[in-house]
Coordinates of C-alpha atoms in Angstrom, one line a residue:
M1 CA 111.5 -3.1 110.3
T2 CA 111.6 -7.5 109.6
N3 CA 108.5 -8.3 110.1
F4 CA 107.9 -10.9 113.3
G5 CA 104.1 -10.9 113.0
Y6 CA 104.9 -15.3 113.0
T7 CA 105.7 -15.7 116.4
I8 CA 102.4 -14.9 117.7
L9 CA 102.4 -19.2 116.4
I10 CA 105.4 -20.5 119.3
P11 CA 103.0 -19.9 122.3
I12 CA 99.8 -20.9 120.1
L13 CA 100.9 -24.8 118.8
P14 CA 102.1 -25.9 122.5
F15 CA 98.1 -24.7 123.3
L16 CA 97.0 -26.6 120.2
M17 CA 99.4 -29.7 121.5
F18 CA 97.5 -29.5 124.4
L19 CA 94.3 -29.3 123.8
L20 CA 94.9 -32.5 121.0
L21 CA 96.5 -34.4 123.3
G22 CA 94.4 -33.3 126.8
L23 CA 91.0 -34.2 124.7
A24 CA 92.3 -36.8 122.0
G25 CA 95.4 -38.7 123.7
N26 CA 93.7 -41.2 125.1
K27 CA 92.2 -42.2 122.6
L28 CA 95.7 -42.5 120.0
K29 CA 98.8 -44.9 120.9
A30 CA 101.1 -44.1 123.2
K31 CA 104.3 -43.9 121.1
L32 CA 102.1 -41.3 118.5
S33 CA 101.2 -39.0 121.6
G34 CA 104.9 -38.1 122.7
L35 CA 106.7 -38.2 119.2
L36 CA 103.0 -35.8 118.8
G37 CA 103.9 -34.0 121.1
T38 CA 107.3 -33.6 120.8
A39 CA 107.3 -32.6 116.8
G40 CA 105.0 -29.9 117.9
L41 CA 108.1 -28.3 120.5
A42 CA 110.4 -29.3 117.3
V43 CA 108.3 -27.1 115.0
I44 CA 108.4 -24.0 117.8
T45 CA 112.1 -24.6 118.6
L46 CA 113.1 -24.2 115.3
L47 CA 110.5 -20.8 114.9
S48 CA 112.7 -19.6 118.1
Y49 CA 115.9 -20.0 116.4
F50 CA 114.5 -18.1 113.5
T51 CA 113.3 -15.4 115.5
A52 CA 116.7 -15.3 117.3
Y53 CA 119.1 -15.2 114.0
K54 CA 116.6 -12.6 113.0
Y55 CA 116.8 -10.3 115.7
F56 CA 120.2 -10.4 116.9
F57 CA 121.8 -10.7 113.1
A58 CA 119.5 -9.9 110.3
G59 CA 117.5 -7.7 111.6
E60 CA 118.2 -3.4 111.7
K61 CA 119.3 -2.3 114.8
A62 CA 118.4 1.1 116.1
A63 CA 120.7 3.6 116.8
D64 CA 121.1 3.3 120.9
G65 CA 121.0 -0.5 120.8
F66 CA 118.5 -3.0 119.9
H67 CA 114.7 -2.7 118.4
K68 CA 112.0 -3.4 121.1
I69 CA 109.2 -5.0 118.9
Q70 CA 105.7 -5.7 119.3
A71 CA 105.5 -8.2 116.2
F72 CA 101.8 -8.8 117.6
N73 CA 99.2 -7.1 120.0
T74 CA 95.4 -6.6 120.6
V75 CA 92.8 -5.1 123.4
W76 CA 91.6 -8.0 125.4
L77 CA 90.3 -6.2 128.3
N78 CA 89.0 -2.5 128.6
I79 CA 89.6 -1.2 131.7
S80 CA 89.7 2.5 131.5
D81 CA 90.3 5.2 128.7
K82 CA 93.7 4.8 129.6
L83 CA 94.6 1.7 131.3
H84 CA 93.3 -1.5 129.2
I85 CA 95.0 -5.4 129.4
D86 CA 96.8 -6.5 125.6
L87 CA 97.8 -10.1 124.9
G88 CA 100.1 -9.7 122.4
V89 CA 104.6 -10.8 121.6
L90 CA 106.9 -8.3 122.4
L91 CA 110.4 -8.7 120.9
D92 CA 113.7 -8.0 122.9
P93 CA 117.0 -9.5 124.3
I94 CA 115.9 -11.2 127.0
S95 CA 112.7 -12.2 125.6
V96 CA 114.3 -13.9 122.6
M97 CA 116.7 -14.9 124.6
M98 CA 114.1 -16.9 126.4
L99 CA 112.6 -18.5 123.4
V100 CA 115.7 -20.1 122.9
V101 CA 116.3 -21.5 126.5
I102 CA 112.8 -22.4 127.4
T103 CA 112.2 -24.4 124.0
T104 CA 115.8 -25.9 123.6
V105 CA 115.5 -27.2 127.0
S106 CA 111.5 -28.2 126.6
L107 CA 112.5 -30.5 123.9
M108 CA 115.9 -31.6 125.0
V109 CA 113.2 -32.7 128.1
H110 CA 110.6 -34.0 125.6
I111 CA 112.7 -36.6 123.4
Y112 CA 114.4 -37.6 126.6
S113 CA 111.1 -38.2 128.3
L114 CA 110.0 -41.0 125.1
G115 CA 112.5 -42.8 126.8
Y116 CA 112.3 -42.1 130.6
M117 CA 108.5 -42.2 130.7
K118 CA 108.2 -45.1 128.4
G119 CA 105.3 -47.6 130.0
E120 CA 103.9 -45.4 132.1
K121 CA 100.3 -45.2 133.1
G122 CA 99.1 -41.2 132.0
F123 CA 101.8 -41.1 129.2
E124 CA 99.7 -39.6 127.1
R125 CA 98.6 -36.9 130.2
F126 CA 101.8 -36.6 130.8
F127 CA 102.8 -35.0 127.0
A128 CA 99.7 -32.9 127.3
F129 CA 101.1 -31.1 130.7
L130 CA 104.3 -30.8 129.0
S131 CA 102.9 -29.0 126.4
L132 CA 100.1 -26.6 128.5
F133 CA 103.5 -25.8 131.2
S134 CA 105.4 -24.2 127.7
F135 CA 102.7 -22.4 125.9
S136 CA 102.3 -20.8 130.0
M137 CA 106.3 -19.8 130.3
L138 CA 106.4 -18.2 126.4
G139 CA 103.5 -16.6 126.7
L140 CA 105.3 -15.1 130.4
V141 CA 108.3 -14.3 128.2
V142 CA 106.6 -12.7 125.4
A143 CA 104.3 -10.8 126.9
T144 CA 104.1 -7.0 126.5
N145 CA 102.8 -6.3 129.8
I146 CA 102.5 -7.1 133.1
F147 CA 99.2 -8.2 133.4
Q148 CA 99.3 -10.6 130.4
M149 CA 102.7 -11.5 132.4
Y150 CA 100.8 -12.7 136.1
I151 CA 97.9 -14.2 133.8
F152 CA 100.3 -16.7 132.2
W153 CA 102.5 -16.4 135.5
E154 CA 99.5 -18.1 137.1
L155 CA 99.1 -20.7 134.4
V156 CA 103.0 -21.9 134.7
G157 CA 101.6 -22.8 138.8
V158 CA 98.6 -24.2 137.0
S159 CA 100.8 -26.5 135.2
S160 CA 103.6 -26.7 137.2
F161 CA 101.0 -28.4 140.2
L162 CA 99.3 -31.2 137.4
L163 CA 103.4 -32.1 136.8
I164 CA 104.5 -32.2 140.5
G165 CA 101.7 -34.0 141.2
F166 CA 101.9 -36.4 138.3
Y167 CA 101.2 -39.3 140.2
Y168 CA 98.5 -38.4 142.0
T169 CA 98.6 -41.3 143.2
K170 CA 101.0 -41.4 145.5
P171 CA 100.2 -39.1 148.6
S172 CA 103.8 -37.6 148.8
A173 CA 103.1 -36.6 145.1
V174 CA 100.3 -35.0 145.7
R175 CA 101.3 -33.1 149.3
A176 CA 104.6 -31.9 147.3
S177 CA 102.2 -30.3 144.3
K178 CA 99.4 -28.9 147.0
K179 CA 102.5 -27.4 149.0
A180 CA 104.0 -25.9 145.7
F181 CA 101.2 -24.5 144.4
I182 CA 99.9 -22.8 148.2
V183 CA 103.3 -21.6 148.4
T184 CA 104.1 -19.6 145.6
R185 CA 100.2 -18.4 146.0
F186 CA 101.1 -16.5 148.4
A187 CA 104.1 -14.1 146.9
D188 CA 101.8 -14.4 143.7
F189 CA 98.9 -12.0 145.7
G190 CA 102.0 -9.9 146.6
F191 CA 103.2 -9.4 143.3
L192 CA 99.1 -8.8 142.2
I193 CA 99.1 -5.8 145.1
G194 CA 102.2 -4.7 143.4
I195 CA 100.5 -5.0 139.8
L196 CA 97.7 -2.7 141.3
I197 CA 100.0 -0.4 143.1
L198 CA 102.4 -0.1 139.7
S199 CA 99.7 0.4 136.7
F200 CA 97.6 3.0 139.7
N201 CA 100.4 5.6 140.0
T202 CA 101.3 4.9 135.7
K203 CA 98.5 4.2 134.5
T204 CA 99.6 1.5 132.3
F205 CA 100.5 -2.3 132.4
D206 CA 102.4 -1.6 128.9
F207 CA 106.3 -2.4 129.2
I208 CA 107.4 -0.4 126.7
S209 CA 106.0 2.6 128.5
L210 CA 107.4 0.9 131.3
T211 CA 110.5 0.8 131.5
D212 CA 111.0 3.0 128.4
P213 CA 113.6 6.0 131.0
T214 CA 112.1 9.0 128.9
G215 CA 108.7 7.9 129.6
P216 CA 106.0 8.8 132.1
T217 CA 107.1 6.5 134.9
F218 CA 110.7 7.8 135.5
T219 CA 109.2 12.1 134.6
Q220 CA 106.0 12.0 136.9
S221 CA 106.7 12.8 140.8
T222 CA 106.2 10.5 142.9
S223 CA 106.8 12.5 146.6
A224 CA 103.7 9.9 148.1
A225 CA 105.6 7.7 150.3
F226 CA 104.8 5.0 153.2
M227 CA 107.3 4.3 156.3
G228 CA 110.1 5.9 154.4
L229 CA 110.0 4.5 150.8
S230 CA 108.3 5.7 147.9
V231 CA 105.0 3.9 146.3
M232 CA 107.3 2.8 143.5
T233 CA 109.8 1.2 145.9
W234 CA 106.5 -0.6 147.3
S235 CA 105.3 -1.5 144.4
M236 CA 108.8 -2.7 143.2
I237 CA 109.3 -4.6 146.7
F238 CA 106.0 -6.4 146.4
V239 CA 106.2 -7.5 142.3
Y240 CA 109.7 -9.4 143.3
L241 CA 107.6 -10.8 146.4
G242 CA 105.9 -12.8 142.9
G243 CA 110.1 -13.4 142.0
V244 CA 110.7 -15.0 145.3
G245 CA 108.2 -17.6 145.5
K246 CA 108.2 -18.2 141.5
S247 CA 112.7 -19.2 142.0
A248 CA 112.2 -20.7 145.1
M249 CA 114.2 -17.8 147.0
F250 CA 114.3 -17.7 150.9
P251 CA 112.2 -17.6 152.7
F252 CA 109.6 -19.4 149.9
H253 CA 112.1 -21.7 148.9
I254 CA 110.3 -24.6 150.6
W255 CA 107.9 -26.0 148.0
L256 CA 111.3 -26.9 145.4
P257 CA 112.8 -29.5 147.4
D258 CA 109.5 -31.7 147.4
A259 CA 108.9 -30.9 143.8
M260 CA 111.3 -33.9 143.2
E261 CA 108.5 -35.9 143.8
G262 CA 107.5 -35.4 139.8
P263 CA 109.0 -37.3 137.7
T264 CA 112.4 -36.6 136.6
P265 CA 112.3 -35.1 133.7
V266 CA 109.7 -32.2 134.9
S267 CA 112.1 -31.5 137.4
A268 CA 114.6 -31.0 134.6
L269 CA 112.0 -28.3 133.2
I270 CA 111.3 -26.9 136.4
H271 CA 114.5 -25.8 137.9
A272 CA 116.6 -25.6 134.6
A273 CA 114.3 -23.3 132.1
T274 CA 110.9 -22.2 133.2
M275 CA 109.5 -22.1 136.4
V276 CA 112.4 -21.2 138.5
V277 CA 114.1 -18.4 136.3
A278 CA 110.7 -16.7 136.0
G279 CA 111.2 -14.5 139.2
V280 CA 115.0 -14.0 137.1
Y281 CA 112.7 -12.9 134.6
L282 CA 110.8 -10.7 136.5
V283 CA 113.1 -8.6 138.2
A284 CA 115.0 -8.0 134.5
R285 CA 111.5 -7.7 132.4
M286 CA 110.7 -4.6 135.7
F287 CA 115.0 -3.5 135.2
P288 CA 114.9 -0.4 134.6
I289 CA 112.3 0.3 137.4
Y290 CA 114.2 -1.2 139.6
A291 CA 117.7 0.4 138.6
I292 CA 116.9 3.9 138.0
T293 CA 113.6 4.6 140.8
A294 CA 113.6 1.6 142.8
P295 CA 117.4 1.3 143.8
V296 CA 116.2 0.3 147.5
A297 CA 114.4 -2.5 146.5
L298 CA 117.4 -4.0 144.2
H299 CA 119.5 -3.7 147.4
V300 CA 116.6 -5.9 149.1
V301 CA 116.8 -8.2 145.6
A302 CA 121.1 -8.4 146.0
Y303 CA 120.8 -9.1 149.8
V304 CA 118.2 -11.7 149.6
G305 CA 119.9 -13.4 146.6
A306 CA 122.9 -13.9 148.2
F307 CA 121.6 -15.3 151.5
S308 CA 119.8 -17.4 149.4
S309 CA 122.3 -18.9 147.3
L310 CA 124.5 -19.6 151.2
F311 CA 121.2 -21.0 152.6
A312 CA 120.9 -23.4 150.1
A313 CA 125.2 -24.4 149.0
V314 CA 125.1 -25.2 153.0
I315 CA 122.0 -27.6 153.1
A316 CA 122.9 -29.0 149.6
C317 CA 126.5 -30.6 151.6
T318 CA 124.8 -32.7 153.6
Q319 CA 121.3 -34.1 151.2
T320 CA 121.5 -37.4 150.4
D321 CA 118.7 -38.1 147.6
I322 CA 120.9 -36.8 144.2
K323 CA 117.3 -35.6 142.9
R324 CA 117.0 -32.4 146.1
V325 CA 121.3 -31.7 145.8
L326 CA 120.3 -30.1 142.6
A327 CA 117.5 -28.4 144.0
Y328 CA 118.7 -26.8 146.6
S329 CA 121.7 -26.2 143.7
T330 CA 119.2 -24.5 141.8
M331 CA 117.7 -22.3 144.3
S332 CA 121.8 -21.8 145.1
Q333 CA 122.6 -20.4 141.4
I334 CA 119.0 -18.4 140.9
G335 CA 120.9 -16.4 144.1
Y336 CA 123.5 -15.6 142.0
M337 CA 121.6 -14.8 139.2
M338 CA 119.0 -12.3 141.4
L339 CA 122.5 -11.3 143.7
A340 CA 123.8 -9.8 139.9
L341 CA 120.7 -8.0 139.5
G342 CA 120.9 -6.7 142.6
V343 CA 124.4 -4.8 142.0
S344 CA 124.0 -3.8 139.2
G345 CA 123.3 -0.7 137.5
Y346 CA 122.0 0.7 134.0
G347 CA 123.3 1.6 131.2
G348 CA 127.3 0.6 129.9
H349 CA 129.3 -1.2 131.7
E350 CA 127.2 0.0 135.1
G351 CA 125.1 -2.4 133.7
L352 CA 127.7 -5.8 133.8
G353 CA 125.5 -7.3 136.7
F354 CA 122.6 -7.5 134.6
M355 CA 124.1 -9.3 131.5
A356 CA 125.8 -11.4 133.9
S357 CA 122.5 -12.9 135.7
M358 CA 121.3 -12.7 132.0
F359 CA 123.9 -15.0 130.8
H360 CA 124.6 -17.2 133.7
L361 CA 120.7 -17.9 133.5
F362 CA 121.2 -18.7 129.8
T363 CA 124.8 -21.4 131.0
H364 CA 122.5 -22.7 133.9
A365 CA 119.2 -24.2 131.3
F366 CA 122.9 -26.1 129.6
F367 CA 124.5 -27.9 132.7
K368 CA 120.8 -28.0 135.1
A369 CA 118.7 -29.4 132.6
L370 CA 121.8 -32.0 132.2
L371 CA 122.6 -32.6 135.6
F372 CA 118.2 -33.5 135.8
L373 CA 118.6 -35.5 133.0
G374 CA 121.8 -37.3 133.9
A375 CA 120.5 -38.0 137.2
G376 CA 117.1 -39.5 135.9
A377 CA 119.5 -41.6 133.9
I378 CA 121.4 -43.2 137.0
I379 CA 117.9 -43.5 138.8
H380 CA 116.3 -45.2 135.4
A381 CA 119.7 -47.5 136.1
V382 CA 119.5 -48.4 139.9
H383 CA 115.9 -47.4 140.9
S384 CA 116.6 -45.5 143.8
N385 CA 117.2 -41.8 144.3
D386 CA 119.7 -41.6 147.4
M387 CA 123.5 -41.7 146.5
T388 CA 124.4 -44.3 149.4
D389 CA 122.8 -47.0 147.6
M390 CA 125.2 -46.0 144.7
G391 CA 128.7 -46.1 143.5
G392 CA 131.2 -46.9 141.0
L393 CA 128.6 -46.4 138.5
R394 CA 131.3 -44.9 135.6
K395 CA 131.5 -48.9 134.5
Y396 CA 127.8 -48.9 133.7
L397 CA 127.3 -45.6 132.7
P398 CA 129.4 -44.7 130.5
I399 CA 127.7 -41.8 128.7
T400 CA 125.9 -40.6 131.9
H401 CA 129.3 -40.4 133.0
W402 CA 131.0 -38.1 130.8
T403 CA 128.1 -35.6 130.5
F404 CA 127.4 -35.4 134.0
L405 CA 131.4 -34.7 134.7
I406 CA 131.3 -32.1 132.0
A407 CA 127.6 -30.3 134.3
C408 CA 129.9 -31.0 137.4
L409 CA 132.9 -29.2 136.2
T410 CA 130.7 -26.6 134.2
I411 CA 128.8 -25.8 137.5
A412 CA 132.0 -25.2 139.6
G413 CA 133.2 -22.4 137.2
I414 CA 136.5 -24.7 135.5
P415 CA 137.7 -23.3 132.4
P416 CA 136.7 -23.0 129.5
L417 CA 133.0 -25.0 130.3
S418 CA 130.4 -22.0 130.4
G419 CA 129.9 -21.5 133.7
F420 CA 133.4 -20.3 134.0
F421 CA 132.2 -17.2 131.7
S422 CA 129.1 -16.4 133.6
K423 CA 129.9 -16.8 136.9
D424 CA 132.7 -15.6 136.5
E425 CA 131.0 -12.0 135.4
I426 CA 128.5 -12.3 138.6
L427 CA 131.9 -12.3 141.0
A428 CA 132.8 -9.4 138.6
A429 CA 129.9 -7.2 139.2
A430 CA 129.4 -8.1 143.0
F431 CA 133.1 -7.0 143.7
E432 CA 133.0 -3.4 142.0
H433 CA 129.8 -3.2 143.9
N434 CA 129.7 -4.6 146.8
K435 CA 132.3 -6.5 148.5
I436 CA 130.8 -8.5 151.6
L437 CA 128.2 -9.9 148.6
F438 CA 131.3 -10.6 146.6
A439 CA 133.1 -12.3 149.7
V440 CA 129.4 -14.3 150.1
E441 CA 129.6 -15.4 146.8
Y442 CA 133.2 -16.7 146.7
A443 CA 132.3 -18.7 149.5
V444 CA 129.3 -19.9 147.3
A445 CA 131.5 -20.7 144.4
G446 CA 133.9 -22.7 146.9
L447 CA 130.8 -25.1 148.8
T448 CA 129.2 -25.6 145.3
A449 CA 132.3 -27.3 143.9
F450 CA 132.1 -29.3 146.8
Y451 CA 128.2 -30.3 146.8
M452 CA 128.5 -31.0 143.7
F453 CA 131.8 -33.2 143.0
R454 CA 130.6 -35.0 146.5
L455 CA 127.8 -35.9 144.4
Y456 CA 129.9 -37.1 141.4
F457 CA 131.7 -39.4 143.0
S458 CA 129.3 -40.6 145.3
I459 CA 127.1 -42.3 142.6
F460 CA 130.5 -42.6 140.4
W461 CA 133.2 -44.1 141.7
G462 CA 133.2 -44.2 145.3
K463 CA 132.3 -48.4 147.0
D464 CA 131.4 -50.5 144.4
T465 CA 128.1 -51.0 145.0
H466 CA 126.3 -54.7 144.6
Y467 CA 123.0 -54.3 142.8
H468 CA 120.8 -57.2 142.8
H469 CA 120.5 -55.8 139.3
T470 CA 123.2 -54.8 136.4
P471 CA 122.9 -51.4 135.6
H472 CA 122.5 -50.3 132.1
E473 CA 123.1 -47.5 130.3
A474 CA 119.9 -45.5 129.5
P475 CA 118.7 -45.6 125.8
A476 CA 119.2 -43.4 122.6
T477 CA 115.8 -41.2 123.4
M478 CA 118.0 -40.2 126.9
T479 CA 121.2 -40.2 126.1
V480 CA 121.1 -37.9 122.7
P481 CA 119.8 -35.0 125.1
L482 CA 122.5 -35.1 127.2
I483 CA 125.2 -35.2 124.9
I484 CA 123.2 -32.3 122.9
L485 CA 123.2 -30.2 126.6
A486 CA 126.6 -31.5 127.2
A487 CA 127.8 -29.6 123.8
G488 CA 125.8 -26.5 125.1
S489 CA 127.6 -26.5 128.5
V490 CA 130.6 -26.4 127.0
L491 CA 130.0 -24.0 124.0
A492 CA 127.4 -21.4 125.4
G493 CA 130.4 -19.6 127.4
F494 CA 131.8 -18.2 123.7
I495 CA 128.8 -16.2 123.3
P496 CA 129.2 -12.7 123.7
F497 CA 125.9 -11.8 126.1
H498 CA 128.0 -8.0 126.3
S499 CA 127.0 -7.4 122.1
L500 CA 123.3 -8.9 122.4
V501 CA 121.6 -9.0 126.0
T502 CA 122.4 -6.0 128.4
S503 CA 120.2 -3.5 130.7
D504 CA 119.8 -0.6 128.0
G505 CA 120.0 -2.6 124.6
K506 CA 123.5 -1.2 124.3
P507 CA 126.5 -3.1 123.6
F508 CA 129.7 -2.8 125.5
D509 CA 133.1 -4.1 126.1
S510 CA 134.1 -6.7 128.6
E511 CA 136.4 -9.1 130.1
I512 CA 137.6 -11.4 132.4
E513 CA 138.7 -10.0 135.8
L514 CA 141.6 -12.5 136.0
M515 CA 142.1 -10.8 139.4
V516 CA 138.3 -12.0 140.6
A517 CA 138.5 -15.1 137.7
I518 CA 141.6 -17.1 139.1
P519 CA 140.9 -16.9 143.0
S520 CA 137.6 -17.8 142.2
V521 CA 138.9 -21.1 139.6
L522 CA 140.9 -21.8 142.6
I523 CA 138.5 -21.7 145.3
G524 CA 136.5 -24.1 142.8
L525 CA 139.4 -26.4 142.9
L526 CA 139.9 -26.6 146.9
G527 CA 136.4 -27.3 146.8
I528 CA 136.4 -30.3 144.3
G529 CA 139.9 -31.5 145.8
A530 CA 137.5 -31.5 149.2
A531 CA 135.1 -33.9 147.4
Y532 CA 138.0 -35.9 146.2
V533 CA 140.0 -36.7 149.4
M534 CA 136.4 -37.5 151.4
Y535 CA 134.1 -39.4 149.0
R536 CA 136.4 -40.7 145.9
S537 CA 136.6 -44.0 147.5
A538 CA 134.9 -45.5 151.3
N539 CA 136.7 -43.7 154.2
E540 CA 135.4 -42.2 157.6
L541 CA 137.1 -38.9 156.8
P542 CA 132.7 -37.7 155.6
N543 CA 131.7 -39.1 159.1
K544 CA 134.1 -37.2 160.9
V545 CA 133.3 -34.0 159.5
A546 CA 130.1 -34.4 160.7
G547 CA 130.8 -35.1 163.7
F548 CA 133.2 -32.5 164.5
F549 CA 130.1 -29.8 163.1
K550 CA 127.5 -32.1 165.1
Y551 CA 124.7 -29.9 165.8
G552 CA 125.4 -27.3 162.1
Y553 CA 125.5 -30.6 160.2
K554 CA 122.1 -31.5 161.5
W555 CA 120.9 -28.7 161.3
A556 CA 121.8 -28.4 157.5
Y557 CA 120.6 -31.5 156.9
N558 CA 117.2 -31.1 158.9
K559 CA 117.2 -28.0 156.4
F560 CA 117.6 -25.6 158.9
Y561 CA 113.9 -26.8 160.4
M562 CA 112.1 -24.7 157.7
D563 CA 109.5 -27.0 156.5
E564 CA 109.2 -27.4 161.3
V565 CA 108.9 -23.1 161.8
Y566 CA 106.1 -23.3 158.8
L567 CA 104.4 -25.9 160.4
F568 CA 104.3 -24.2 163.6
V569 CA 103.7 -21.0 162.3
T570 CA 100.2 -22.4 160.4
K571 CA 99.2 -24.7 162.5
K572 CA 100.2 -23.7 165.9
I573 CA 99.6 -19.6 165.5
I574 CA 97.4 -19.5 162.5
F575 CA 95.4 -21.8 162.7
R576 CA 95.0 -21.9 166.1
Y577 CA 95.1 -18.0 166.7
I578 CA 93.4 -16.8 163.5
S579 CA 91.6 -19.3 161.4
A580 CA 89.9 -20.8 164.6
P581 CA 88.0 -17.6 165.7
I582 CA 86.6 -16.4 162.6
A583 CA 86.2 -20.1 162.1
W584 CA 84.1 -19.9 165.6
F585 CA 82.7 -16.3 164.7
D586 CA 81.0 -17.0 161.0
R587 CA 79.3 -20.4 162.8
H588 CA 78.5 -18.2 165.5
V589 CA 77.6 -15.2 164.8
I590 CA 77.2 -15.0 160.8
D591 CA 75.4 -18.4 160.3
A592 CA 73.5 -17.9 163.4
T593 CA 72.0 -14.7 162.4
M594 CA 71.2 -16.0 158.9
N595 CA 69.4 -19.4 160.6
L596 CA 67.6 -16.7 162.4
I597 CA 66.0 -14.6 160.2
A598 CA 64.9 -18.0 158.3
S599 CA 63.5 -19.6 161.2
T600 CA 62.2 -15.7 162.5
A601 CA 60.3 -15.8 158.0
Q602 CA 59.6 -19.9 158.9
N603 CA 57.4 -19.4 161.6
V604 CA 55.9 -16.1 159.9
S605 CA 55.4 -17.3 157.8
F606 CA 53.3 -20.7 159.9
R607 CA 51.4 -18.2 161.2
I608 CA 49.6 -16.4 158.7
R609 CA 49.7 -18.9 155.8
D610 CA 45.4 -19.3 156.8
F611 CA 45.2 -16.3 154.6
Q612 CA 46.2 -18.1 151.7
S613 CA 44.2 -21.5 152.2
G614 CA 42.4 -20.9 149.2
Q615 CA 38.8 -21.7 151.4
I616 CA 36.4 -18.8 149.4
Q617 CA 34.4 -18.9 153.2
K618 CA 37.8 -17.6 154.7
Y619 CA 38.3 -15.4 152.5
A620 CA 34.6 -13.8 152.4
F621 CA 34.5 -13.8 156.2
V622 CA 38.3 -11.2 156.5
F623 CA 36.5 -9.3 153.8
V624 CA 33.6 -8.2 155.6
S625 CA 35.7 -8.3 158.4
G626 CA 37.8 -6.1 157.2
A627 CA 35.2 -4.3 155.8
I628 CA 33.3 -3.8 159.2
G629 CA 36.6 -2.7 160.4
L630 CA 36.9 0.4 158.1
A631 CA 33.2 1.0 158.8
I632 CA 33.8 1.4 162.5
I633 CA 37.1 3.7 162.0
F634 CA 35.5 5.7 159.1
I635 CA 32.9 6.4 161.9
Y636 CA 34.8 7.1 165.0
F637 CA 36.7 9.8 162.8
W638 CA 33.4 11.2 161.4
K639 CA 32.7 12.4 164.5

């Protein structure tokens, strides 16, 4: 078998860059810090591509599909004779694919940031945090066991907290970073509970053992149940809670729009290839357990994904901040991926949904990174996030315009761009397994095309805005990544994923389902057409449509008041009826008891302190008194 021991360098190098830039960055020139961080990412990107080539095309294949290779593994912590936590590198189709996705997008973000963040205070700190983020995500995807994944899962949360709150002097950025951190911590607590239940029943953390259909996870008796569901089902539901938080699925989605307070390159990194797809990757990593032993949990994955995709698409149709439109778009697309996993079976063509989800994750990384970095170039030119302040920018930003258009067409599912192929596979899988969810995703396809071209026409066409300063195209450090990502958005759809990344590692035949694809393209074109009529040039039609829907539009514009619901629940219920009584009990019972013990001890000490005065005559008096007392007692009892 081909030696992959060098792959341990892939997560280690960005960690070393984090240490270097974090400890010595302020002693280096700002530009040098950025170049060092970018060079480090370029090296691990080359290593990742080399690994993908060796694994998929130059290595040995097992008789039943691709090998699962532990390229490196060491025991970190022994819990019992059988249960231990390891640290290592596991290579299989989905982890190798994720190495390519993460390093490609992260490298583009690094190069882009050299121009976008130029002159920013904390430039060196920014690149140090980017390196930490890359290390965390790479350690997560190559984890050999679920506890290693959890460790790096939490590191991803810390990294996102640091990057979202990069502008720490800005109160809104600080609030957004805390919100992301706290909301995802609640979800991660569920993940931890799921890990503990799973490991208690299977006596292992190891992914190869956990996901082997012939292993103990699938052959042992699981008769224990709670509320009608097996222990394995409950553990998988709790594990999925972690994915709901990281991937910003309903109802833990509220941190995602606020995360736009971070620099735009951070938004691209979080939304395209790292934090938000971690939940999808988690379900994919544990997929044999979901599909074989916990199908009810898989239904939960499907329905939460479908609702989240529709919910977010409706909100995106009403937002005016370009980064928030893209944030809700990400939530919607992640919902697509979750739904695809939820309607998938295990093995062969039954695993079409699994393959489609991974395929869409791959293509989404390119076009969503392109959209966010394009948005950054637009903001860089006009110094505003609000698309009502924009219009006619195609004349000033030709490269950004054409690359952004490619990304919009790709996410709308227009052939032959990559989004068409991956979205078609998801719709085909949904059509085979659940017609209701299929109908929901058809509606989402039309909404996606509408809100993306609403954004496109409003920015690049619409009213011809008179800007204070003439907008100009971004520097080459920002436009070159746009061109590379645009090329990826065009070409990624031609990769034969059904031969490379499948639920059981075995290739299967897959082709475009014309009865599904043709209507979905027509629905996408209908959405584009509606956006063209409403936003191609300034008119009153958008206001009339908003007035027609009235309360529906108002609710969607205000994100269905989910933030207000959370504030009401936390402040009016949890703080008032749970936290306040606990705080009262803590102050008046726990603290009061401790204070009583302390004051009693102090009073007694004051009373008996004369026994240790240091005066010999007092010691002699006590001694003689004691001796006399003992003598009296002895004489009394002697009689």
